[in-house]
JSON list of N, CA and C in Angstrom, two decimals:
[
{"chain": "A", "resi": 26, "resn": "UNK", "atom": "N", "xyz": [0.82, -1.19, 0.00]},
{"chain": "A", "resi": 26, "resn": "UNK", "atom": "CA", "xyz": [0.00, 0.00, 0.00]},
{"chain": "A", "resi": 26, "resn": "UNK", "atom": "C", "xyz": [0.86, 1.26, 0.00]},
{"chain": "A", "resi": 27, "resn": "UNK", "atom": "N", "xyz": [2.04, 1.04, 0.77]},
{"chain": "A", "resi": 27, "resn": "UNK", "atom": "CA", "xyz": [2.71, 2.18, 0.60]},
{"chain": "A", "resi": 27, "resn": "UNK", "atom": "C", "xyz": [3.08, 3.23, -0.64]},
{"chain": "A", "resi": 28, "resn": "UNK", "atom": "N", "xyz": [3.34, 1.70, -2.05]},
{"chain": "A", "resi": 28, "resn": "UNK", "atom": "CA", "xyz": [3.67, 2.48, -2.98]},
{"chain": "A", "resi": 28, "resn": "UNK", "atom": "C", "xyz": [2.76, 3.03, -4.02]},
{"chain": "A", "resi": 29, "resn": "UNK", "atom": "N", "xyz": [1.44, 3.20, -3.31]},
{"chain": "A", "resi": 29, "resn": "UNK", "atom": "CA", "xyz": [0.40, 4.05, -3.57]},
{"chain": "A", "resi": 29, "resn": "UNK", "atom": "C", "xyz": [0.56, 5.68, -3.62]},
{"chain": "A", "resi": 30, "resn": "UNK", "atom": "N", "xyz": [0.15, 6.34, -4.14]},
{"chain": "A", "resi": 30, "resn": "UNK", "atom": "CA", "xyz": [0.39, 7.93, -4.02]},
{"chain": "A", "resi": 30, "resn": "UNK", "atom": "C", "xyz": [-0.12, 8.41, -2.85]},
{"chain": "A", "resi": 31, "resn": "UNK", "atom": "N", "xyz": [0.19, 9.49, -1.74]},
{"chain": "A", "resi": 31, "resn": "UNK", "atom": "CA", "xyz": [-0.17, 9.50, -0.71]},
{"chain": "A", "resi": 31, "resn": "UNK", "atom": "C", "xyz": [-2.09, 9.98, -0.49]},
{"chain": "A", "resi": 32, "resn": "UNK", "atom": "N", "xyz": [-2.24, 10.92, -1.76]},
{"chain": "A", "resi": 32, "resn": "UNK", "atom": "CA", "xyz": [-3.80, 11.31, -2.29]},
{"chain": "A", "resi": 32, "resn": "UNK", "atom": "C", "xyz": [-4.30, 10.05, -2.32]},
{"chain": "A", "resi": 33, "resn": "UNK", "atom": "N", "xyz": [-4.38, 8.96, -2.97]},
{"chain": "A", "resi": 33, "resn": "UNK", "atom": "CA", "xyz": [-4.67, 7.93, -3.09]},
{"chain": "A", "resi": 33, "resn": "UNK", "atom": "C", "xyz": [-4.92, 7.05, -1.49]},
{"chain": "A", "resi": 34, "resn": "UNK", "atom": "N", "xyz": [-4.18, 6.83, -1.00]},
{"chain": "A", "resi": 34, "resn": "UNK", "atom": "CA", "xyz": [-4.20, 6.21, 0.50]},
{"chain": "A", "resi": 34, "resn": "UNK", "atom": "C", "xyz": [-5.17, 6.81, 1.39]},
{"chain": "A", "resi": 35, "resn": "UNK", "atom": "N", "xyz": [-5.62, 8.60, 0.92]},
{"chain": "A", "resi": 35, "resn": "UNK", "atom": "CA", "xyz": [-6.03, 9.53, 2.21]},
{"chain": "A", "resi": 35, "resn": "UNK", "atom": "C", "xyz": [-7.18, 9.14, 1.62]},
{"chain": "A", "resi": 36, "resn": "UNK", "atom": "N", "xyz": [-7.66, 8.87, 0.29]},
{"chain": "A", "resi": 36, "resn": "UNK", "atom": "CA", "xyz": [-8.78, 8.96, -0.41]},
{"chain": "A", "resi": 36, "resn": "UNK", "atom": "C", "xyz": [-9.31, 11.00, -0.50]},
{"chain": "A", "resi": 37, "resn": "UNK", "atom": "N", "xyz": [-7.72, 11.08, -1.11]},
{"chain": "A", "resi": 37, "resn": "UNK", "atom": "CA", "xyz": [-8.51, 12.83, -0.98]},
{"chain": "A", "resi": 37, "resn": "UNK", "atom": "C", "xyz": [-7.26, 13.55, -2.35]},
{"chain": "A", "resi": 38, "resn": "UNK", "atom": "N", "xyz": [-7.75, 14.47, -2.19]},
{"chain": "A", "resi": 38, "resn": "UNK", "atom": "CA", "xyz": [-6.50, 15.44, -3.48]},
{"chain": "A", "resi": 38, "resn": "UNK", "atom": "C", "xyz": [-5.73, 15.52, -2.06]},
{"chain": "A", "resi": 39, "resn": "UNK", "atom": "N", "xyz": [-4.44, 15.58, -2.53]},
{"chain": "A", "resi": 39, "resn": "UNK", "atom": "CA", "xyz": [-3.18, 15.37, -1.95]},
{"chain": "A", "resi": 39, "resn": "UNK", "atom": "C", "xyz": [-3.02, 17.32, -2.29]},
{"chain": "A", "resi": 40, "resn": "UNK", "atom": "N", "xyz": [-2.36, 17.75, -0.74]},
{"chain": "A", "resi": 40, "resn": "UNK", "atom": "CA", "xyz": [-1.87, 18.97, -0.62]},
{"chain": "A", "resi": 40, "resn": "UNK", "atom": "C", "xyz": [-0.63, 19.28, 0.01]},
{"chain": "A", "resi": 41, "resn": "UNK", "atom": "N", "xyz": [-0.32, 17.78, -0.17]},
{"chain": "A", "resi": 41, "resn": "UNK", "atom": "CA", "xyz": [1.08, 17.95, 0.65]},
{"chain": "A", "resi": 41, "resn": "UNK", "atom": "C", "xyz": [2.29, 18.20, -0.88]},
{"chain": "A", "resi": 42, "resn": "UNK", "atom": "N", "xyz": [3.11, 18.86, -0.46]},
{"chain": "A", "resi": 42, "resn": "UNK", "atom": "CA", "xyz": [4.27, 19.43, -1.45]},
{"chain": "A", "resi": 42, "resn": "UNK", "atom": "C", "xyz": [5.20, 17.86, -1.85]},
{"chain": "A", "resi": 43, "resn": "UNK", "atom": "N", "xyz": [6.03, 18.40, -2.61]},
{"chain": "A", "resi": 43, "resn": "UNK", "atom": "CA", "xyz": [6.97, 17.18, -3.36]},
{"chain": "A", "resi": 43, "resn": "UNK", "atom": "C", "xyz": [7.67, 16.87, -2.16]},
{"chain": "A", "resi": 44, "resn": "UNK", "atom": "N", "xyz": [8.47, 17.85, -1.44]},
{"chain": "A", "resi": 44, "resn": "UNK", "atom": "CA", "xyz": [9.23, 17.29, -0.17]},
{"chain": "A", "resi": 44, "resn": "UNK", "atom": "C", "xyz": [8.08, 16.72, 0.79]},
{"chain": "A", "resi": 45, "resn": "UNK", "atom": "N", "xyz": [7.28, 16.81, 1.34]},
{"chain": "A", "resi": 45, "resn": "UNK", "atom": "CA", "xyz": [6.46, 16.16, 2.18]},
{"chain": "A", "resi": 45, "resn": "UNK", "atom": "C", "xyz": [5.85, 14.57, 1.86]},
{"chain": "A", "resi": 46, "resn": "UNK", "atom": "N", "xyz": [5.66, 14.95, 0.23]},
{"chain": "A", "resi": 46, "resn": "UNK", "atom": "CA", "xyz": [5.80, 13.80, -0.01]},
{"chain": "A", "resi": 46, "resn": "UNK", "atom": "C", "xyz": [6.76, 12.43, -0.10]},
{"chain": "A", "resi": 47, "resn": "UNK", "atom": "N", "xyz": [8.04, 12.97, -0.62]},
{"chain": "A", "resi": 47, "resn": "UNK", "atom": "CA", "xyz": [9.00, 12.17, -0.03]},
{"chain": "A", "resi": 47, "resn": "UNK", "atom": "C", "xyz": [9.40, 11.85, 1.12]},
{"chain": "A", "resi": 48, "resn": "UNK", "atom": "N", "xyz": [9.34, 12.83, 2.15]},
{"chain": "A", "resi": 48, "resn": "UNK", "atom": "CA", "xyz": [9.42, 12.50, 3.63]},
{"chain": "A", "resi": 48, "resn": "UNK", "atom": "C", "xyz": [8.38, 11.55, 4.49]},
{"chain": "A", "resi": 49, "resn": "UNK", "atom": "N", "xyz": [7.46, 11.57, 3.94]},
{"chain": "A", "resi": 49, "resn": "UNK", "atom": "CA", "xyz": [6.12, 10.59, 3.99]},
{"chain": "A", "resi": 49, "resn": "UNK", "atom": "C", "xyz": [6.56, 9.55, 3.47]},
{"chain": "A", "resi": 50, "resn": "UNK", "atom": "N", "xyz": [7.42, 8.93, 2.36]},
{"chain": "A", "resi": 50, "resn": "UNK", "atom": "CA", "xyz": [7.57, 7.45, 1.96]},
{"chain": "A", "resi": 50, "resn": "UNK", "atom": "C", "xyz": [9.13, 7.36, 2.59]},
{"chain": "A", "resi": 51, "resn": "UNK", "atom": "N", "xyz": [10.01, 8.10, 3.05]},
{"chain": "A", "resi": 51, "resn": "UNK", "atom": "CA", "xyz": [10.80, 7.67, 3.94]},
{"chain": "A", "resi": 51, "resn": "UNK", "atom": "C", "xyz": [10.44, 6.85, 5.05]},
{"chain": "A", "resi": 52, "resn": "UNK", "atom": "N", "xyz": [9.78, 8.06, 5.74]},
{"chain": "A", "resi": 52, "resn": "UNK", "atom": "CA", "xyz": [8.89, 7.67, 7.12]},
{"chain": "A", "resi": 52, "resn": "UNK", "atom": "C", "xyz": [8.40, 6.30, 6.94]},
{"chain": "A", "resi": 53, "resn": "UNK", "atom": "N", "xyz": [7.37, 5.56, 6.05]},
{"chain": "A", "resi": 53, "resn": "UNK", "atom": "CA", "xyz": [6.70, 4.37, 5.99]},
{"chain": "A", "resi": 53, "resn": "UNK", "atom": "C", "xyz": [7.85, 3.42, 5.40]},
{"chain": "A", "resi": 54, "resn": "UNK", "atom": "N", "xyz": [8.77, 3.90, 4.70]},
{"chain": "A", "resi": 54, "resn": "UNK", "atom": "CA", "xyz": [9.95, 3.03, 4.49]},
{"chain": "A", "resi": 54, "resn": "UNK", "atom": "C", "xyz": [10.90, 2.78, 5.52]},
{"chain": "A", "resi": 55, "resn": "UNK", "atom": "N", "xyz": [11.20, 3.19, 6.39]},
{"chain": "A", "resi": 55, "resn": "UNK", "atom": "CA", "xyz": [11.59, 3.27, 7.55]},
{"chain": "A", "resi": 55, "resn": "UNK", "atom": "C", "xyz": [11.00, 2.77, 8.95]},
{"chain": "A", "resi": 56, "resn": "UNK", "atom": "N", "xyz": [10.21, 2.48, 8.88]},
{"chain": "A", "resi": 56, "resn": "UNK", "atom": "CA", "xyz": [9.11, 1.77, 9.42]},
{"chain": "A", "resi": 56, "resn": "UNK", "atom": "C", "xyz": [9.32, 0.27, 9.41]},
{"chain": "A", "resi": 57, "resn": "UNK", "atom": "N", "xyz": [9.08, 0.27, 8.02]},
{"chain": "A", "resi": 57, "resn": "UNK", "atom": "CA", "xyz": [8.63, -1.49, 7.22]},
{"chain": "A", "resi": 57, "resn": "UNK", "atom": "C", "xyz": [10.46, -1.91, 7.61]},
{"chain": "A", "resi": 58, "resn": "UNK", "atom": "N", "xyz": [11.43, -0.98, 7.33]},
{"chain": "A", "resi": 58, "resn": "UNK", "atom": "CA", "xyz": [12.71, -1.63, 7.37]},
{"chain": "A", "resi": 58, "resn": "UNK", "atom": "C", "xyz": [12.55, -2.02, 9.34]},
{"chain": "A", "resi": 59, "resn": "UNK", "atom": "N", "xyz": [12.38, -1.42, 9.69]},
{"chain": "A", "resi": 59, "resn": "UNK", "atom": "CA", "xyz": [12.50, -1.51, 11.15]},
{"chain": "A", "resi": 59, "resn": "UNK", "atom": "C", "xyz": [10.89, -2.36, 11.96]},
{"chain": "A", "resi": 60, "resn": "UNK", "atom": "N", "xyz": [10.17, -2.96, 11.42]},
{"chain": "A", "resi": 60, "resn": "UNK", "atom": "CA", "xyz": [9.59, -3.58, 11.64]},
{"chain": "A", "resi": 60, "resn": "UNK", "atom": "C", "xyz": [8.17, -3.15, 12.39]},
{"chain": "A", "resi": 61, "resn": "UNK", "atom": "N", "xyz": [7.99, -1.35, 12.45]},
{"chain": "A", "resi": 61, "resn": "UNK", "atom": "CA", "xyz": [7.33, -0.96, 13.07]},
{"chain": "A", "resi": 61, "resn": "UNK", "atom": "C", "xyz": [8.11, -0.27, 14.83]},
{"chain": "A", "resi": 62, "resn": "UNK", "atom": "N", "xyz": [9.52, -0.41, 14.59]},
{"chain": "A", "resi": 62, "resn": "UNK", "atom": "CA", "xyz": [9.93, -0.03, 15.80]},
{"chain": "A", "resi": 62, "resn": "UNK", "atom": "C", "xyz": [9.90, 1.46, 15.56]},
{"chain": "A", "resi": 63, "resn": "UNK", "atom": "N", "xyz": [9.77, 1.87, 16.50]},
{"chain": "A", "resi": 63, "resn": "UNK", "atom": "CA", "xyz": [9.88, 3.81, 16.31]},
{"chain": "A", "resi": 63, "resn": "UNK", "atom": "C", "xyz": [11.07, 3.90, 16.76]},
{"chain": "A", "resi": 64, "resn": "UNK", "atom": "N", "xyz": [11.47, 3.56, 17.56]},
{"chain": "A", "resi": 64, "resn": "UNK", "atom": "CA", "xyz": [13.53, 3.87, 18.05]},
{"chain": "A", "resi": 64, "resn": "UNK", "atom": "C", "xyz": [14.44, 3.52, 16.56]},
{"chain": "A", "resi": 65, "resn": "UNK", "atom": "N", "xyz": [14.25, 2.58, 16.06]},
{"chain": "A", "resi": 65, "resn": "UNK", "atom": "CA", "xyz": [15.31, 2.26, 15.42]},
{"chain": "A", "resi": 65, "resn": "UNK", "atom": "C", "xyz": [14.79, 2.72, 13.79]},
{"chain": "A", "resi": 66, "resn": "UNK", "atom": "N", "xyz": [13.38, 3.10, 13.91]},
{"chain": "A", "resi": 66, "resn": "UNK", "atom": "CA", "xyz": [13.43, 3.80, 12.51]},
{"chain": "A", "resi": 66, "resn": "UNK", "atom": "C", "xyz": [13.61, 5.31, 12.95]},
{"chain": "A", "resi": 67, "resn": "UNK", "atom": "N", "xyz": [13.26, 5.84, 13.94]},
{"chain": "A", "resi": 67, "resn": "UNK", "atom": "CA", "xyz": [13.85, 7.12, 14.03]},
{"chain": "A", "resi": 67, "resn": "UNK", "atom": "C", "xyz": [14.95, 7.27, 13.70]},
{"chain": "A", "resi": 68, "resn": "UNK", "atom": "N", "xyz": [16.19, 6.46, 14.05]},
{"chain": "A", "resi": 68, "resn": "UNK", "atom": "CA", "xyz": [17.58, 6.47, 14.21]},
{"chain": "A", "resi": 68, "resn": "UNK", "atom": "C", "xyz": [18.02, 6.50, 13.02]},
{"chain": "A", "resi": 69, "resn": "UNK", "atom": "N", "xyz": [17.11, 5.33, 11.84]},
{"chain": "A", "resi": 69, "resn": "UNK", "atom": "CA", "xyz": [17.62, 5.13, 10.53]},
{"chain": "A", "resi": 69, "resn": "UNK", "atom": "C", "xyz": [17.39, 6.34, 9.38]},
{"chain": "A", "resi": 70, "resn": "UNK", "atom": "N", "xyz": [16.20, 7.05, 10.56]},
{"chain": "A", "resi": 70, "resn": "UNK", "atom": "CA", "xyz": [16.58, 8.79, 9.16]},
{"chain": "A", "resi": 70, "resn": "UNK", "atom": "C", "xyz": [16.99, 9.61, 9.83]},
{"chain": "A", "resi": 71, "resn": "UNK", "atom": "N", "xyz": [17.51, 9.63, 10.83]},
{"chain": "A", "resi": 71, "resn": "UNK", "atom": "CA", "xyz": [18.58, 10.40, 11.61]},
{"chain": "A", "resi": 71, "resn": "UNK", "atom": "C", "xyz": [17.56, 11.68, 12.36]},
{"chain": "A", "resi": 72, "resn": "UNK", "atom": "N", "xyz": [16.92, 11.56, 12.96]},
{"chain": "A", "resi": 72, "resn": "UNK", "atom": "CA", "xyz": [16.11, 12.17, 13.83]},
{"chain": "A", "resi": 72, "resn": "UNK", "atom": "C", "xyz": [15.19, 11.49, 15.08]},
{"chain": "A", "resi": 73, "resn": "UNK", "atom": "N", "xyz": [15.30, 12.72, 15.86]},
{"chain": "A", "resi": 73, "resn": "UNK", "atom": "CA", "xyz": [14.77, 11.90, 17.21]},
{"chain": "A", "resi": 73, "resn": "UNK", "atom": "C", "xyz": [13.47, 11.18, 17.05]},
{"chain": "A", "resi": 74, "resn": "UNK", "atom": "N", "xyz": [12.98, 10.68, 18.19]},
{"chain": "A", "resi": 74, "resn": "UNK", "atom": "CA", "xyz": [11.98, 9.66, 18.21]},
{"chain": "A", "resi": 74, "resn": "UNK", "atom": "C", "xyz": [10.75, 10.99, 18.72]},
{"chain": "A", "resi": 75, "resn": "UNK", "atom": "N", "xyz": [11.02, 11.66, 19.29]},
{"chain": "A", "resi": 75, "resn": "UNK", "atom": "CA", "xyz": [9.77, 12.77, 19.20]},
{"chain": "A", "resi": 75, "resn": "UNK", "atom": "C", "xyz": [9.23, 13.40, 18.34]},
{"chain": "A", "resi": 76, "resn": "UNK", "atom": "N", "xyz": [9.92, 13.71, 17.38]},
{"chain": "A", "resi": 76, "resn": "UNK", "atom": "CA", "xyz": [10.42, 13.97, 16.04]},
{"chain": "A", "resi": 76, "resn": "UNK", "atom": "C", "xyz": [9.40, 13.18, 15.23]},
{"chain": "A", "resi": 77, "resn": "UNK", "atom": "N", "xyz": [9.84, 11.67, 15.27]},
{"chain": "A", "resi": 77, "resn": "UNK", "atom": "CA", "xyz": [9.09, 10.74, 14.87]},
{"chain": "A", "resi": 77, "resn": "UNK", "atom": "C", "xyz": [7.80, 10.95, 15.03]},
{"chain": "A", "resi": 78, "resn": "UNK", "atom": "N", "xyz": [7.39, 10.92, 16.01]},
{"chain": "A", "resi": 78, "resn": "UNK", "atom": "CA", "xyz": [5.94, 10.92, 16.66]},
{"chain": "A", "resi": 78, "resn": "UNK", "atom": "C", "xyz": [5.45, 12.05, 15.84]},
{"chain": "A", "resi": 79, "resn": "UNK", "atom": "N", "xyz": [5.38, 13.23, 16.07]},
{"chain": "A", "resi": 79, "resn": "UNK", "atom": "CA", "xyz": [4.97, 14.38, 15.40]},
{"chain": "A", "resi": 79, "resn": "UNK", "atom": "C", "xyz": [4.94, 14.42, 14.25]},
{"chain": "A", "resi": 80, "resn": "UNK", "atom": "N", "xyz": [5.88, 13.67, 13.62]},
{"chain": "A", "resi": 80, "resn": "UNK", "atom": "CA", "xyz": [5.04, 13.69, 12.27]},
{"chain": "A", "resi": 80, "resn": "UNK", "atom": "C", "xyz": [4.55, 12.50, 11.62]},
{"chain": "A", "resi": 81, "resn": "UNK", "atom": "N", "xyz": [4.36, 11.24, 12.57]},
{"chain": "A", "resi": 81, "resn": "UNK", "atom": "CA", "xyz": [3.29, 10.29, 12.26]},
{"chain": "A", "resi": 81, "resn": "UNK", "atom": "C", "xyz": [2.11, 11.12, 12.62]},
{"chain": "A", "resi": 82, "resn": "UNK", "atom": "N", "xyz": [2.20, 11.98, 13.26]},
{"chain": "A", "resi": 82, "resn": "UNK", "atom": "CA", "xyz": [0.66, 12.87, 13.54]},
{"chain": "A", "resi": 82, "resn": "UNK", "atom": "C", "xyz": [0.53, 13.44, 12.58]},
{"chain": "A", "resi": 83, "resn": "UNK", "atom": "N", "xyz": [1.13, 14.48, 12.17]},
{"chain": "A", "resi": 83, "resn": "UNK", "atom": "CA", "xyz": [0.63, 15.20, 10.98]},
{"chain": "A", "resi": 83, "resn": "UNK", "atom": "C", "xyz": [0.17, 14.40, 9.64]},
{"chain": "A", "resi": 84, "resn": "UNK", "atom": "N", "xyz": [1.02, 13.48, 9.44]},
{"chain": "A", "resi": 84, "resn": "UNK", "atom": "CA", "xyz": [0.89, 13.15, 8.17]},
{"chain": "A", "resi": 84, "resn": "UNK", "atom": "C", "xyz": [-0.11, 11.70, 8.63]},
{"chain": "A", "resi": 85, "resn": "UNK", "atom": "N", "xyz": [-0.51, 11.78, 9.61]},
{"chain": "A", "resi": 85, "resn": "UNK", "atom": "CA", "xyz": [-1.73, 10.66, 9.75]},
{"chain": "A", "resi": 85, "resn": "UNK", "atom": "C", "xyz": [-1.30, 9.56, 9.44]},
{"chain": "A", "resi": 86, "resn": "UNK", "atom": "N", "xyz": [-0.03, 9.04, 9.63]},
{"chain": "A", "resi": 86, "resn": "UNK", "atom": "CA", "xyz": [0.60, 7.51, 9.71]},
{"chain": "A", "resi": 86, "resn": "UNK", "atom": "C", "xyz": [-0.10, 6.51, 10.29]},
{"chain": "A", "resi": 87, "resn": "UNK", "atom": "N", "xyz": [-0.85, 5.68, 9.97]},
{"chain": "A", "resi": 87, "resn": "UNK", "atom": "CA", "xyz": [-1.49, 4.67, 10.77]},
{"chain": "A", "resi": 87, "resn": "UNK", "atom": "C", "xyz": [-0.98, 3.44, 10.43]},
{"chain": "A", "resi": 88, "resn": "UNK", "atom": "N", "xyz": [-0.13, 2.69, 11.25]},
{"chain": "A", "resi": 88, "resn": "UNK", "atom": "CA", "xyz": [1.34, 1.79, 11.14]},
{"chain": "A", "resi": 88, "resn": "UNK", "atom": "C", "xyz": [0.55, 0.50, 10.56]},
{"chain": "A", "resi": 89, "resn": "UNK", "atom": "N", "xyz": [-1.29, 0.43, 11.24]},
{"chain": "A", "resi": 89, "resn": "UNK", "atom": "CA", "xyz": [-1.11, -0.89, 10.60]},
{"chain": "A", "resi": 89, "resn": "UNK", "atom": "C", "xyz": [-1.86, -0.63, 8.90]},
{"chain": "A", "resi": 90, "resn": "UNK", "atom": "N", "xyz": [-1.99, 0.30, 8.59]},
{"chain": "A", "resi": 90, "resn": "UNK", "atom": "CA", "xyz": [-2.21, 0.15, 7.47]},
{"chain": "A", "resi": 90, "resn": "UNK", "atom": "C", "xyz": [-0.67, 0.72, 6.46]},
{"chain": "A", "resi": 91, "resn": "UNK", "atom": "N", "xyz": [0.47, 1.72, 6.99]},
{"chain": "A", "resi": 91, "resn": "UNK", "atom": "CA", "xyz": [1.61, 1.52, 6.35]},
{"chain": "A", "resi": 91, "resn": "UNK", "atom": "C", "xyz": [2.40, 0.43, 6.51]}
]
């Protein structure tokens, strides 16, 4: 599902920019590499784990469907 367009996944027109969008398939790529751990995918794009959190919020990350 991930390598769906992110408009596509929200079921909406997508308003997020080209960088947000790539930072959004990091994030869920980073994830899937790390198995759903938030420590060690934080670590693997080089930002904290609060960090993390905040923007599984914004961008509405819901782990079991990424």
């Amino acid at each position: 599902m991930a390598d769906l367009p992110i408009d596509v996944i929200e079921g909406k027109a997508s308003t997020f920019t080209t960088f947000e969008k790539a930072e959004y398939q990091a994030i869920v790529q980073a994830l899937k590499f790390a198995d759903g751990n938030k420590k060690i995918a934080a670590a693997e794009l080089g930002i904290a784990r609060s960090t993390l959190y905040r923007k599984l919020r914004s961008y509405r990350i819901d782990l079991d469907r990424a």
